[in-house]
Coordinates of N, CA and C in Angstrom, one line a residue:
Chain A
M1 N 80.2 137.4 100.1 CA 80.1 135.8 100.3 C 81.8 135.9 100.3
A2 N 81.7 134.1 100.8 CA 82.9 133.8 101.2 C 83.1 132.4 100.2
D3 N 83.7 131.9 100.1 CA 84.8 130.6 98.9 C 84.8 129.5 100.0
V4 N 84.4 128.1 100.3 CA 84.6 127.2 100.6 C 84.9 126.4 99.8
K5 N 85.6 124.9 100.1 CA 86.0 123.9 99.9 C 85.8 122.7 100.8
L6 N 84.5 122.0 100.1 CA 84.1 120.9 100.9 C 84.9 119.4 100.0
G7 N 85.4 118.6 100.7 CA 85.5 117.1 100.8 C 84.8 115.8 101.3
I8 N 84.3 115.5 99.9 CA 82.7 114.5 100.7 C 83.1 113.7 99.9
A9 N 83.2 112.3 99.9 CA 83.2 111.2 99.3 C 84.2 111.2 98.3
G10 N 85.6 111.9 98.7 CA 86.8 112.2 98.0 C 86.8 113.1 96.8
R11 N 86.0 113.7 96.6 CA 85.7 114.8 95.7 C 85.6 116.2 96.6
T12 N 86.1 117.0 95.9 CA 86.2 118.3 96.8 C 85.1 119.5 95.5
Y13 N 84.1 119.8 96.6 CA 82.6 121.1 96.0 C 83.6 122.1 96.4
D14 N 83.6 123.1 95.3 CA 83.6 124.7 95.5 C 82.3 125.4 96.6
V15 N 81.5 125.6 96.8 CA 80.4 126.6 97.3 C 81.1 127.6 97.9
H16 N 79.7 128.7 97.7 CA 79.9 130.4 98.6 C 78.7 129.6 100.0
C17 N 79.4 130.5 100.8 CA 78.6 131.2 101.3 C 78.4 132.2 102.4
A18 N 77.2 132.8 102.9 CA 77.8 133.8 103.8 C 78.7 133.5 105.0
D19 N 79.0 135.1 104.8 CA 80.4 135.4 104.8 C 80.0 135.3 106.8
G20 N 81.3 134.4 107.9 CA 81.0 133.5 109.1 C 80.6 132.1 109.2
Q21 N 79.8 131.4 108.4 CA 79.3 130.7 108.2 C 80.2 129.4 107.5
E22 N 81.4 129.6 107.5 CA 82.4 128.8 106.6 C 82.5 127.7 108.1
P23 N 83.0 128.1 108.9 CA 82.9 127.2 110.3 C 81.6 126.1 110.2
Q24 N 80.4 126.2 110.2 CA 79.7 125.4 110.4 C 79.3 124.5 108.8
L25 N 79.6 124.8 107.9 CA 79.6 124.5 106.6 C 80.6 123.6 106.4
L26 N 81.3 123.4 107.0 CA 82.5 122.7 107.2 C 82.7 121.3 108.0
N27 N 81.8 121.7 108.9 CA 81.1 120.7 109.8 C 80.5 120.0 109.9
L28 N 79.0 120.7 108.9 CA 78.2 119.6 108.1 C 78.8 118.9 107.1
A29 N 79.8 119.2 106.2 CA 80.1 118.5 104.9 C 81.0 117.0 105.8
A30 N 81.4 117.4 106.6 CA 82.3 116.2 107.9 C 81.5 115.4 108.1
V31 N 80.4 115.6 108.5 CA 79.0 114.6 108.8 C 78.2 113.7 107.7
V32 N 78.5 114.6 106.0 CA 77.8 114.0 105.3 C 79.3 113.4 105.0
D33 N 80.0 113.2 104.4 CA 81.4 112.4 104.6 C 81.5 111.5 105.6
E34 N 81.1 111.9 106.5 CA 80.9 110.6 107.6 C 80.2 109.7 107.3
K35 N 79.4 109.9 106.8 CA 78.3 108.6 106.3 C 77.9 107.9 105.2
V36 N 78.8 108.6 104.3 CA 79.4 108.1 103.2 C 80.2 107.2 103.4
R37 N 81.3 107.6 104.1 CA 82.3 106.7 104.5 C 82.0 104.8 105.1
A38 N 80.3 105.8 106.2 CA 80.4 104.3 106.3 C 79.9 103.0 105.6
M39 N 79.7 103.2 104.6 CA 79.1 102.2 103.6 C 80.1 102.3 102.5
P40 N 80.7 101.7 102.0 CA 82.0 101.7 101.1 C 81.2 100.6 100.0
G41 N 81.7 100.8 99.1 CA 81.5 99.6 97.9 C 80.4 101.1 97.0
G42 N 79.7 99.8 96.1 CA 78.6 101.0 95.1 C 79.6 101.8 94.3
T43 N 78.7 103.4 93.8 CA 78.8 104.2 92.7 C 79.2 105.0 94.0
E44 N 79.9 106.3 93.5 CA 80.1 107.7 94.2 C 79.0 108.2 94.5
V45 N 77.6 107.8 93.8 CA 76.0 108.6 93.3 C 75.6 108.1 94.5
R46 N 75.3 106.8 94.5 CA 74.7 105.6 94.6 C 74.8 106.2 97.2
Q47 N 76.4 106.7 97.1 CA 76.9 106.3 98.1 C 76.5 108.1 99.0
L48 N 76.0 108.6 98.1 CA 76.0 109.5 98.5 C 74.2 109.2 98.8
L49 N 73.3 109.4 98.1 CA 72.5 108.7 97.9 C 71.9 108.1 99.9
F50 N 72.4 106.7 99.9 CA 72.9 106.6 101.0 C 72.7 107.4 102.0
A51 N 73.7 108.0 102.4 CA 74.2 109.2 102.8 C 73.2 109.6 103.7
A52 N 72.0 110.5 101.9 CA 71.2 111.3 102.2 C 70.0 111.1 103.0
L53 N 70.0 109.6 102.4 CA 69.0 109.0 103.5 C 68.6 108.5 104.7
M54 N 70.1 108.4 105.3 CA 70.5 108.0 106.0 C 70.6 109.5 107.2
L55 N 70.7 110.4 106.5 CA 70.7 112.0 107.1 C 69.0 112.4 107.5
A56 N 68.3 111.8 106.8 CA 67.1 112.2 106.8 C 66.7 111.5 107.2
D57 N 66.6 109.7 108.0 CA 66.2 109.3 108.5 C 66.5 110.1 110.2
E58 N 67.6 110.7 109.8 CA 67.8 110.9 111.9 C 67.3 112.0 111.6
A59 N 66.9 112.6 111.1 CA 65.7 114.5 110.6 C 65.4 113.9 111.7
Q60 N 64.2 112.9 111.3 CA 62.6 112.7 111.5 C 63.2 111.8 112.2
E61 N 64.0 111.1 112.9 CA 63.5 110.6 114.5 C 63.6 111.6 115.1
A62 N 65.2 113.1 114.8 CA 65.1 113.9 116.0 C 63.4 114.7 116.1
K63 N 62.8 115.4 114.8 CA 61.4 115.7 115.1 C 61.1 114.8 116.0
G64 N 60.4 113.6 115.6 CA 59.3 112.3 116.3 C 59.8 113.4 117.5
K65 N 61.5 113.1 118.4 CA 61.3 113.1 119.8 C 60.9 114.5 120.1
A66 N 61.1 115.6 118.8 CA 61.0 117.2 119.8 C 59.6 116.9 119.7
A67 N 58.4 115.9 118.7 CA 57.0 115.7 119.2 C 56.4 116.0 120.3
K68 N 56.8 115.1 120.9 CA 57.2 113.7 121.8 C 56.7 114.4 122.8
A69 N 58.3 115.3 122.7 CA 58.9 116.4 123.8 C 58.2 116.9 124.6
E70 N 57.3 117.8 123.3 CA 56.5 119.2 123.7 C 56.0 119.2 124.5
P71 N 54.7 117.3 124.5 CA 53.7 117.8 126.1 C 54.0 117.8 127.1
Q72 N 55.5 117.4 127.5 CA 56.3 117.3 128.7 C 56.7 118.7 129.1
S73 N 57.4 119.6 127.7 CA 58.2 120.7 128.0 C 56.6 121.8 127.9
D74 N 55.3 121.4 127.7 CA 54.0 121.9 128.8 C 53.9 122.4 129.3
S75 N 53.9 120.3 130.2 CA 53.6 120.2 131.7 C 54.2 120.9 132.6
L76 N 55.5 121.0 131.8 CA 57.1 121.1 132.8 C 56.3 122.6 132.4
R77 N 56.3 123.7 131.9 CA 56.0 125.0 132.0 C 54.8 124.8 133.0
A78 N 53.7 124.7 133.0 CA 51.8 124.5 133.6 C 53.3 125.0 135.2
A79 N 53.4 123.7 135.0 CA 54.0 123.3 136.4 C 54.3 124.8 136.8
V80 N 56.3 124.7 136.0 CA 56.7 126.3 136.6 C 55.0 127.2 137.3
A81 N 54.8 127.9 136.0 CA 53.9 129.0 136.8 C 52.7 128.8 137.7
L82 N 53.0 127.3 138.1 CA 51.7 127.3 139.4 C 52.5 127.4 140.6
A83 N 53.5 126.6 140.3 CA 54.5 127.0 141.4 C 55.0 128.2 141.7
E84 N 55.5 129.3 140.2 CA 55.7 130.6 140.8 C 54.2 131.0 141.5
S85 N 52.8 131.2 140.8 CA 52.1 131.5 141.3 C 52.2 131.6 142.9
R86 N 52.7 130.1 143.5 CA 52.1 130.0 144.8 C 53.3 130.4 146.0
E87 N 54.2 130.4 145.1 CA 55.5 130.8 145.5 C 55.1 132.3 146.1
A88 N 54.3 132.8 145.1 CA 54.2 134.8 145.4 C 53.2 134.5 146.6
Q89 N 52.2 133.5 146.5 CA 50.6 133.2 146.9 C 51.7 133.4 148.6
A90 N 52.1 132.5 148.3 CA 53.3 132.2 149.9 C 54.0 133.6 151.0
R91 N 54.4 134.0 150.0 CA 55.3 134.9 150.3 C 53.8 136.4 150.7
D92 N 53.3 136.5 149.5 CA 51.9 137.6 151.0 C 51.2 137.4 151.8
E93 N 51.1 135.9 151.7 CA 50.5 135.2 153.0 C 51.4 135.5 154.2
L94 N 53.1 135.3 153.8 CA 53.9 136.0 155.0 C 54.1 137.3 155.4
K95 N 53.8 137.9 154.0 CA 53.9 139.5 154.3 C 52.7 139.8 155.4
A96 N 51.8 139.3 155.5 CA 51.0 139.9 155.9 C 50.7 138.9 156.8
A97 N 51.5 138.0 157.3 CA 51.4 137.4 158.5 C 52.6 137.7 160.2
R98 N 53.8 138.7 158.6 CA 55.1 138.9 159.0 C 54.0 141.1 159.6
A99 N 53.3 141.8 159.1 CA 52.3 142.6 159.4 C 52.1 142.3 160.9
E100 N 51.5 141.3 160.6 CA 50.0 141.0 161.7 C 51.5 141.3 163.0
L101 N 52.2 140.0 162.7 CA 53.2 139.8 163.9 C 53.6 141.1 164.8
D102 N 54.1 142.1 164.1 CA 54.8 143.7 164.4 C 53.2 144.1 164.7
A103 N 51.7 144.1 164.8 CA 51.1 144.9 165.4 C 50.8 144.4 166.2
L104 N 50.6 143.0 166.7 CA 51.2 142.2 167.5 C 51.7 142.7 169.3
K105 N 52.8 142.4 168.1 CA 54.2 143.1 169.4 C 54.0 144.4 170.1
K106 N 53.1 145.4 168.9 CA 52.8 146.6 169.3 C 51.9 147.7 170.2
A107 N 51.1 146.2 169.7 CA 49.9 146.6 170.9 C 50.7 146.4 172.4
P108 N 49.5 147.0 173.0 CA 49.8 147.0 174.7 C 49.1 145.4 174.7
P109 N 49.6 145.6 175.7 CA 49.2 143.9 176.6 C 48.0 143.6 176.8
S110 N 47.4 143.0 176.9 CA 46.2 143.2 177.1 C 45.4 141.6 177.5
N111 N 44.5 142.1 178.6 CA 43.9 140.5 179.2 C 43.0 140.1 178.5
P112 N 43.1 138.6 178.7 CA 42.5 137.4 177.5 C 40.6 138.2 177.8
A113 N 39.8 138.4 177.0 CA 38.0 138.5 177.4 C 37.7 137.3 177.9
P114 N 37.0 137.5 178.7 CA 36.7 136.8 179.2 C 35.1 135.5 178.9
P115 N 35.6 134.0 179.3 CA 34.6 133.3 177.8 C 33.8 133.9 177.7
N116 N 32.7 133.7 178.5 CA 31.6 134.7 178.6 C 30.8 135.6 178.9
P117 N 31.5 136.9 178.7 CA 31.7 138.4 179.0 C 30.0 138.8 179.3
A118 N 29.7 138.6 178.4 CA 27.8 139.0 178.6 C 27.1 138.3 179.9
S119 N 27.2 137.5 180.0 CA 26.6 136.3 181.1 C 27.8 136.6 182.5
A120 N 28.9 136.9 182.0 CA 29.3 136.7 183.6 C 29.7 137.7 183.9
K121 N 29.3 139.4 183.3 CA 29.3 141.5 184.0 C 27.5 141.4 185.0
P122 N 26.8 140.5 183.7 CA 25.6 140.8 185.1 C 25.8 140.2 186.7
S123 N 25.9 138.8 186.0 CA 26.5 137.8 187.7 C 26.8 138.3 188.7
H124 N 28.6 139.4 188.1 CA 29.5 140.1 189.0 C 29.2 141.2 189.0
D125 N 27.8 142.0 188.6 CA 27.4 143.3 189.1 C 26.2 142.5 190.1
R126 N 25.1 141.8 189.9 CA 24.5 141.5 191.2 C 25.6 141.1 192.5
A127 N 26.8 140.6 192.7 CA 27.8 140.3 193.1 C 27.7 141.8 194.3
L128 N 28.2 142.4 193.1 CA 29.0 143.7 194.3 C 27.7 144.3 194.7
L129 N 26.1 144.4 194.2 CA 25.3 144.5 195.0 C 25.1 144.6 196.1
Q130 N 25.2 142.9 196.1 CA 24.4 141.9 197.9 C 26.4 142.7 198.4
I131 N 26.9 142.6 197.8 CA 27.9 142.8 198.8 C 28.7 144.1 199.3
A132 N 27.3 145.2 198.4 CA 27.4 146.4 199.0 C 26.6 146.3 200.2
D133 N 25.0 146.1 199.7 CA 24.2 146.1 201.0 C 25.0 145.1 202.4
R134 N 25.0 144.1 201.7 CA 25.8 143.8 203.1 C 26.9 144.5 204.0
I135 N 27.7 145.2 203.4 CA 28.9 146.1 204.2 C 28.4 147.6 204.7
E136 N 27.2 148.2 204.1 CA 25.6 149.0 204.1 C 25.6 148.7 205.6
T137 N 24.7 147.4 205.6 CA 24.1 147.2 207.1 C 25.4 146.2 207.7
L138 N 26.2 146.0 207.8 CA 27.5 146.3 208.6 C 28.1 147.1 209.5
A139 N 28.2 149.1 208.2 CA 28.5 149.7 208.8 C 27.9 150.2 209.8
T140 N 26.0 149.9 209.1 CA 25.1 150.5 210.3 C 25.1 149.6 211.6
R141 N 25.8 148.4 211.4 CA 26.3 147.9 212.9 C 27.1 148.2 213.7
I142 N 27.8 147.9 213.4 CA 28.8 149.3 213.8 C 29.1 150.4 214.3
E143 N 27.9 151.4 213.5 CA 28.6 152.6 214.2 C 26.9 152.4 215.3
Q144 N 26.0 151.2 215.5 CA 25.3 151.5 216.7 C 25.7 150.8 218.0
L145 N 27.4 150.5 217.3 CA 27.6 149.2 218.5 C 27.6 150.6 219.8
P146 N 27.3 149.4 220.8 CA 27.4 151.0 222.5 C 28.9 151.6 222.3
Chain B
M1 N 23.3 170.6 176.4 CA 24.4 169.4 175.9 C 23.6 168.8 176.0
D2 N 24.4 167.6 175.3 CA 23.9 166.4 175.6 C 24.5 165.1 176.1
M3 N 24.4 165.1 177.4 CA 25.6 164.0 177.8 C 25.3 163.1 178.6
E4 N 26.1 161.7 178.5 CA 25.5 160.8 178.9 C 26.1 160.4 180.0
L5 N 25.7 159.8 181.3 CA 26.2 160.0 182.9 C 26.3 157.7 182.7
D6 N 27.8 157.6 182.3 CA 27.5 156.1 182.0 C 27.6 155.6 183.2
L7 N 27.0 155.3 183.9 CA 27.9 154.5 185.1 C 26.8 153.2 185.3
D8 N 27.5 152.0 185.3 CA 27.1 150.7 185.6 C 26.9 150.4 186.8
E9 N 26.3 149.1 187.0 CA 25.7 148.7 187.9 C 26.9 148.6 188.8
S10 N 28.2 147.6 188.4 CA 29.0 147.1 189.5 C 29.9 148.7 189.5
S11 N 29.5 149.9 188.8 CA 30.3 150.7 189.4 C 29.6 152.2 190.7
L12 N 28.2 152.0 190.4 CA 27.6 152.0 191.1 C 28.1 150.7 192.9
A13 N 27.5 150.4 192.3 CA 27.9 149.5 193.7 C 29.7 149.6 194.6
I14 N 30.3 149.6 193.6 CA 31.4 149.7 194.2 C 31.8 151.5 195.3
G15 N 31.2 152.0 194.4 CA 30.9 153.4 195.4 C 30.0 152.9 196.6
R16 N 29.2 152.5 196.5 CA 28.0 152.2 197.0 C 29.2 151.4 198.4
I17 N 30.4 150.6 198.2 CA 30.8 149.7 199.2 C 31.7 150.5 199.8
E18 N 32.7 151.5 198.9 CA 33.5 152.5 199.2 C 33.0 152.9 200.5
R19 N 32.2 153.6 200.6 CA 31.3 154.6 201.2 C 31.2 154.5 202.5
A20 N 30.7 152.7 202.6 CA 30.4 151.9 203.5 C 31.4 151.3 203.8
L21 N 32.6 151.8 203.3 CA 33.9 151.4 204.2 C 34.8 152.3 205.4
S22 N 34.2 153.8 204.3 CA 34.4 154.8 205.0 C 33.9 154.9 206.5
R23 N 32.7 154.5 206.3 CA 31.4 154.7 207.5 C 32.0 153.8 208.4
I24 N 32.9 152.9 208.2 CA 33.0 151.5 209.1 C 33.9 152.3 210.0
E25 N 35.6 152.8 208.9 CA 36.7 153.1 209.6 C 36.0 154.3 210.2
T26 N 35.6 155.4 210.2 CA 35.2 156.4 210.8 C 34.7 156.0 212.3
A27 N 33.4 155.5 211.8 CA 32.6 154.5 213.3 C 33.8 153.4 214.5
L28 N 34.8 152.9 214.1 CA 36.0 152.1 214.4 C 36.8 152.8 215.3
T29 N 37.2 154.1 214.6 CA 37.8 154.9 215.0 C 37.9 155.6 216.2
E30 N 36.3 156.1 215.8 CA 35.9 157.0 216.7 C 35.9 155.8 218.2
R31 N 35.6 154.7 218.0 CA 35.4 153.5 219.0 C 36.8 153.6 219.3
A32 N 37.7 153.9 218.7 CA 38.7 153.3 219.2 C 39.4 154.4 220.2
N33 N 39.2 155.5 219.8 CA 39.4 157.3 220.7 C 38.6 156.6 221.8
R34 N 37.6 156.7 222.4 CA 36.8 156.5 223.5 C 37.9 156.4 224.3
P35 N 37.5 156.6 225.7 CA 38.5 156.0 226.4 C 37.8 155.0 226.9
A36 N 38.4 153.7 227.6 CA 38.3 152.8 227.9 C 37.5 152.3 228.7
A37 N 37.0 153.4 229.6 CA 35.9 153.1 230.7 C 34.9 153.4 230.4
K38 N 34.3 153.9 229.5 CA 33.2 154.2 228.5 C 32.9 153.6 228.1
V39 N 33.5 151.9 227.2 CA 33.3 151.5 226.5 C 32.1 150.5 227.0
P40 N 31.2 150.1 227.0 CA 30.2 149.4 228.1 C 31.1 148.0 226.8
P41 N 30.8 146.8 228.4 CA 30.7 145.6 227.4 C 29.9 145.3 226.2
S42 N 29.6 144.9 225.3 CA 28.4 144.5 224.0 C 28.5 142.9 224.3
D43 N 27.1 143.0 223.7 CA 26.9 141.2 223.6 C 28.2 140.3 223.1
S44 N 28.5 139.4 224.0 CA 29.5 138.4 222.8 C 28.7 138.2 221.7
G45 N 28.1 137.3 221.9 CA 26.5 136.9 220.9 C 26.9 137.7 219.7
D46 N 26.5 139.1 219.7 CA 26.5 140.2 218.3 C 27.4 140.8 218.2
Q47 N 29.0 140.1 218.7 CA 30.3 140.7 218.6 C 30.5 139.3 217.6
S48 N 30.5 138.1 217.7 CA 30.8 136.5 217.1 C 30.0 137.2 216.0
A49 N 29.0 137.7 216.1 CA 28.1 137.4 214.8 C 28.6 138.0 214.1
L50 N 28.9 139.3 213.9 CA 29.1 140.8 213.3 C 30.6 140.5 212.8
K51 N 31.5 139.5 213.5 CA 32.5 139.0 213.3 C 32.7 138.0 212.1
A52 N 31.8 137.7 212.2 CA 31.6 136.7 210.8 C 30.6 136.9 209.4
E53 N 30.1 138.1 209.9 CA 29.4 139.1 208.9 C 30.6 139.3 208.4
V54 N 31.8 140.4 209.1 CA 33.1 140.6 208.4 C 34.1 140.1 207.4
A55 N 34.1 138.4 208.1 CA 34.7 137.4 207.2 C 34.3 137.0 206.0
A56 N 33.1 137.2 206.4 CA 32.2 136.3 205.2 C 32.1 137.3 204.4
V57 N 32.0 139.0 203.9 CA 32.2 140.0 203.2 C 33.3 140.0 202.7
I58 N 34.1 139.8 203.5 CA 35.9 139.7 202.9 C 35.9 138.6 202.1
G59 N 35.2 137.2 202.4 CA 35.1 136.1 201.5 C 35.0 136.6 199.8
E60 N 33.6 136.8 200.0 CA 32.7 137.5 198.4 C 34.6 138.6 197.9
L61 N 34.3 139.0 198.6 CA 35.4 140.0 198.1 C 36.7 139.5 197.4
D62 N 37.1 138.2 198.2 CA 38.7 138.2 197.8 C 37.9 136.8 196.2
R63 N 36.4 136.7 196.8 CA 36.8 135.6 195.3 C 36.3 136.1 194.0
L64 N 35.2 137.4 194.5 CA 34.7 138.4 192.9 C 36.2 138.6 192.5
I65 N 37.3 139.3 193.5 CA 38.1 139.7 192.8 C 39.0 138.7 192.3
S66 N 39.1 137.8 192.3 CA 40.0 136.3 192.0 C 39.2 136.3 190.2
E67 N 38.1 135.8 190.7 CA 37.1 135.8 189.4 C 37.4 137.3 188.3
A68 N 37.2 138.7 189.0 CA 37.9 139.2 187.8 C 39.1 139.4 186.9
K69 N 40.0 138.4 188.1 CA 41.1 138.7 187.7 C 41.7 137.5 186.5
N70 N 41.1 136.5 186.9 CA 41.5 135.5 186.3 C 40.2 135.4 184.6
G71 N 39.6 136.3 184.5 CA 38.6 136.1 183.4 C 37.8 135.6 183.7

């Protein structure tokens, strides 16, 4: 334990505190002393009473502000969580897109599929068969030329 | 052994076209190698129709090749 001498309202008080807490205790005593000095006149007890009331008022006000700030900090925490979740999702999407891009780069170039291959192919087949007929007829005619 | 011969209509048609072109090439080569005096003059109307048909078939083939290239 440490012994500390506190000067408040012109009087010295000997108090004990845990080792290492002396600066903090001196600091608190200075705050009380400042409040006491802020209201001159009256007895020492009255000065200490008003200082205590003012400090209690400040403490209550600080608690009120903290309570009001809590919902805001909850909203902020929720916003941060949402942003983190979206960031993770965006990172996953980016990763997938990169993988897709790499796969496309590695894939051999291919001609785009015809708009309607199912209908286009039979039509081409028919045209080819017709041409085969015509060329066969031509070949026969050329072979028969005198 | 169960084997499936996958020859679609276009492959069959292309095979027929190749064989017909080969026949034409052979016939034209034989004709070119004949002595000029022995080649009798043929009907000019027939020849024009033949040329027109050859041109039409080539045009049709070009169209098909272009369609195949452009999908």
